[in-house]
Backbone as JSON, one array per atom type, in Angstrom:
{
  "sequence": "XXXXXXXXXXXXXXXXXXXXXXXXXXXXXXXXXXXXXXXXXXXXXXXXXXXXXXXXXXXXXXXXXXXXXXXXXXXXXXXXXXXXXXXXXXXXXXX",
  "N": [[0.17, 20.89, -8.02], [-0.45, 21.69, -4.62], [1.01, 20.95, -2.51], [4.04, 20.98, -0.75], [7.16, 19.53, 0.08], [9.76, 19.6, 2.22], [12.48, 17.86, 2.07], [14.92, 17.83, 3.39], [14.49, 19.03, 5.9], [12.2, 17.83, 6.67], [9.59, 19.02, 6.48], [6.26, 19.8, 5.82], [4.05, 21.5, 3.68], [0.98, 22.97, 2.57], [-0.23, 24.85, 0.04], [1.33, 26.9, 1.08], [0.72, 26.84, 3.77], [1.59, 25.36, 6.87], [1.52, 21.83, 7.27], [0.94, 19.94, 9.8], [2.1, 16.91, 10.8], [2.02, 13.78, 12.53], [5.01, 11.96, 13.42], [5.18, 9.33, 12.23], [3.23, 9.38, 10.2], [4.31, 11.39, 8.67], [6.66, 10.13, 7.8], [5.55, 8.09, 6.24], [4.36, 9.65, 4.21], [6.66, 10.9, 3.16], [8.06, 8.68, 2.13], [6.24, 7.75, 0.19], [6.13, 10.03, -1.47], [8.72, 10.09, -2.51], [8.53, 8.11, -4.36], [6.51, 8.79, -6.08], [3.66, 8.14, -8.09], [4.34, 5.56, -8.47], [3.92, 2.23, -7.3], [4.38, 1.54, -3.92], [5.75, -0.93, -2.0], [4.18, -2.57, 0.7], [5.9, -3.62, 2.68], [8.17, -2.03, 2.33], [7.22, 0.45, 3.17], [6.67, -0.13, 5.85], [9.29, -0.62, 6.76], [10.35, 1.94, 6.49], [8.9, 3.38, 8.33], [8.86, 2.12, 10.83], [11.09, 1.16, 13.46], [13.57, -1.4, 13.92], [13.13, -2.52, 16.42], [10.52, -1.93, 17.04], [7.27, -3.05, 17.89], [4.93, -4.09, 15.71], [1.59, -3.58, 15.13], [-0.87, -5.43, 13.32], [-2.6, -3.84, 11.76], [-1.58, -1.31, 11.94], [-0.08, 0.25, 10.07], [-2.02, 0.66, 8.12], [-3.76, 2.3, 9.55], [-2.2, 4.63, 9.89], [-1.96, 5.36, 7.19], [-4.65, 5.78, 6.52], [-5.33, 7.98, 8.17], [-3.5, 9.88, 7.19], [-4.34, 10.04, 4.52], [-6.89, 11.21, 4.85], [-6.11, 13.71, 5.92], [-4.69, 14.81, 3.77], [-6.74, 15.09, 1.9], [-8.49, 16.83, 3.29], [-6.84, 19.08, 3.44], [-6.72, 19.78, 0.85], [-4.59, 18.97, -0.83], [-3.99, 18.02, -3.35], [-3.17, 15.48, -3.89], [-3.56, 11.93, -3.86], [-3.86, 8.91, -1.99], [-3.7, 5.61, -2.92], [-4.76, 2.33, -2.29], [-3.13, -0.57, -3.26], [-4.19, -3.53, -3.78], [-2.97, -6.24, -1.94], [-0.34, -5.57, -2.45], [0.69, -2.85, -1.92], [0.89, 0.65, -1.6], [-0.06, 3.56, -3.51], [0.83, 6.79, -4.44], [-0.63, 9.49, -5.99], [-1.18, 12.25, -8.28], [-4.07, 14.31, -8.06], [-6.43, 14.43, -10.59]],
  "CA": [[-0.03, 20.51, -6.63], [-0.22, 22.74, -3.66], [1.81, 20.39, -1.43], [5.5, 21.0, -0.86], [7.8, 18.73, 1.13], [11.19, 19.88, 2.39], [13.05, 16.58, 2.46], [16.04, 18.03, 4.33], [13.99, 19.38, 7.23], [10.95, 17.09, 6.87], [8.51, 19.98, 6.71], [5.24, 19.72, 4.79], [3.08, 22.59, 3.64], [-0.01, 22.94, 1.5], [-0.55, 26.24, -0.31], [2.07, 27.78, 1.97], [0.36, 26.63, 5.17], [2.2, 24.13, 7.39], [0.66, 20.66, 7.52], [1.61, 19.24, 10.9], [1.81, 15.48, 10.79], [2.8, 12.96, 13.46], [6.24, 11.44, 12.81], [5.0, 8.16, 11.36], [2.5, 9.81, 9.0], [5.3, 12.14, 7.89], [7.55, 9.14, 7.17], [4.77, 7.45, 5.18], [4.25, 10.61, 3.11], [7.98, 11.06, 2.55], [8.36, 7.47, 1.36], [5.37, 7.75, -0.99], [6.53, 11.13, -2.35], [9.96, 9.71, -3.2], [8.18, 7.17, -5.43], [5.19, 9.22, -6.55], [3.26, 7.54, -9.35], [4.73, 4.14, -8.5], [3.45, 1.49, -6.14], [5.37, 1.28, -2.88], [5.37, -2.15, -1.3], [3.84, -2.45, 2.12], [7.09, -3.9, 3.49], [9.04, -0.86, 2.24], [6.64, 1.47, 4.03], [6.89, -0.54, 7.24], [10.71, -0.4, 7.06], [10.59, 3.38, 6.59], [8.14, 3.96, 9.43], [9.12, 1.46, 12.11], [12.45, 0.69, 13.69], [13.68, -2.86, 14.07], [12.63, -2.9, 17.74], [9.09, -1.65, 17.19], [6.29, -4.12, 17.71], [3.97, -3.53, 14.76], [0.26, -4.19, 15.09], [-1.14, -5.8, 11.92], [-3.29, -2.79, 11.01], [-1.01, 0.0, 12.31], [0.26, 1.0, 8.87], [-3.29, 1.06, 7.5], [-4.27, 3.41, 10.34], [-1.42, 5.81, 9.51], [-2.34, 5.7, 5.81], [-6.01, 6.31, 6.56], [-5.28, 9.34, 8.75], [-2.78, 10.73, 6.25], [-5.23, 10.21, 3.37], [-7.91, 12.18, 5.27], [-5.47, 15.02, 6.07], [-4.38, 15.31, 2.42], [-8.02, 15.5, 1.31], [-8.96, 18.01, 4.02], [-5.96, 20.21, 3.13], [-6.76, 19.97, -0.61], [-3.18, 18.88, -1.2], [-3.83, 17.65, -4.76], [-2.6, 14.14, -3.95], [-4.39, 10.85, -3.32], [-3.19, 7.64, -1.7], [-4.52, 4.48, -3.34], [-4.3, 1.0, -1.87], [-2.98, -1.54, -4.33], [-4.51, -4.73, -3.02], [-1.97, -7.3, -1.86], [1.0, -5.11, -2.79], [1.1, -1.69, -1.14], [0.16, 1.91, -1.79], [0.35, 4.42, -4.63], [0.51, 8.2, -4.29], [-0.7, 10.12, -7.31], [-1.8, 13.57, -8.38], [-5.51, 14.35, -8.33], [-6.6, 15.08, -11.91]],
  "C": [[0.21, 21.71, -5.73], [0.63, 22.24, -2.5], [3.3, 20.53, -1.74], [6.07, 20.24, 0.33], [9.28, 19.07, 1.12], [11.83, 18.61, 2.94], [14.18, 16.73, 3.47], [15.55, 18.25, 5.75], [12.71, 18.64, 7.61], [9.81, 18.01, 7.3], [7.56, 19.92, 5.53], [4.37, 20.96, 4.85], [2.17, 22.41, 2.44], [-0.44, 24.38, 1.28], [0.1, 27.21, 0.68], [1.75, 27.63, 3.45], [0.99, 25.34, 5.68], [1.14, 23.04, 7.6], [1.41, 19.85, 8.57], [1.15, 17.8, 10.96], [2.61, 14.79, 11.89], [3.96, 12.3, 12.7], [5.99, 10.29, 11.85], [4.22, 8.5, 10.1], [3.44, 10.58, 8.08], [6.24, 11.19, 7.14], [6.84, 8.39, 6.05], [4.71, 8.38, 3.97], [5.58, 10.78, 2.4], [8.31, 9.87, 1.65], [7.52, 7.42, 0.08], [5.77, 8.85, -1.97], [7.8, 10.79, -3.13], [9.69, 8.76, -4.36], [6.82, 7.51, -6.02], [4.88, 8.63, -7.93], [3.64, 6.08, -9.48], [4.26, 3.48, -7.21], [4.61, 1.24, -5.18], [4.9, 0.07, -2.09], [5.14, -1.87, 0.18], [5.08, -2.64, 3.0], [8.06, -2.72, 3.47], [8.54, 0.27, 3.13], [6.87, 1.13, 5.5], [8.34, -0.32, 7.66], [11.01, 1.08, 7.27], [10.0, 3.97, 7.87], [8.53, 3.39, 10.79], [10.58, 1.06, 12.24], [12.42, -0.82, 13.93], [13.04, -3.33, 15.38], [11.13, -2.72, 17.92], [8.25, -2.9, 17.01], [5.16, -3.53, 16.88], [2.66, -4.3, 14.84], [-0.09, -4.41, 13.61], [-1.79, -4.67, 11.12], [-2.72, -1.39, 11.27], [-0.7, 0.85, 11.07], [-1.0, 1.5, 8.18], [-3.89, 2.26, 8.23], [-3.53, 4.7, 9.99], [-1.81, 6.29, 8.11], [-3.71, 6.36, 5.8], [-6.04, 7.74, 7.1], [-4.6, 10.32, 7.79], [-3.65, 11.04, 5.03], [-6.27, 11.29, 3.68], [-7.31, 13.59, 5.36], [-5.12, 15.63, 4.71], [-5.64, 15.8, 1.73], [-8.49, 16.79, 1.96], [-8.15, 19.26, 3.67], [-5.98, 20.57, 1.65], [-5.34, 20.0, -1.18], [-2.95, 18.51, -2.67], [-3.21, 16.28, -4.96], [-3.56, 13.15, -3.33], [-3.54, 9.62, -3.08], [-4.16, 6.52, -2.07], [-3.91, 3.19, -2.82], [-4.24, 0.12, -3.11], [-3.04, -2.91, -3.66], [-3.41, -5.79, -3.11], [-0.55, -6.86, -2.13], [1.44, -3.96, -1.88], [0.24, -0.49, -1.44], [0.79, 2.73, -2.9], [-0.09, 5.85, -4.33], [0.46, 8.81, -5.68], [-1.41, 11.46, -7.24], [-3.29, 13.42, -8.66], [-5.68, 15.04, -9.66], [-7.43, 16.36, -11.8]]
}
């Protein structure tokens, strides 16, 4: 993979170049990276991304995932996000 994630400082780079992500996309990526290769339940992602007080639109998480997916592809990060219907999302290495 060419993607590196500094968990302490929440900094993402691809092939040494910074990948600037909005806070919520960064939180989605961090949560998926911590469980790479395993399905992460939608509810777990929502808990990681939104605070208790946030009003969550029904498709807000899908929008963050969609944007993040596009950025990973565009940056040739070597990772893909897959939707696991009715459960959540899976981050895996591109073969």
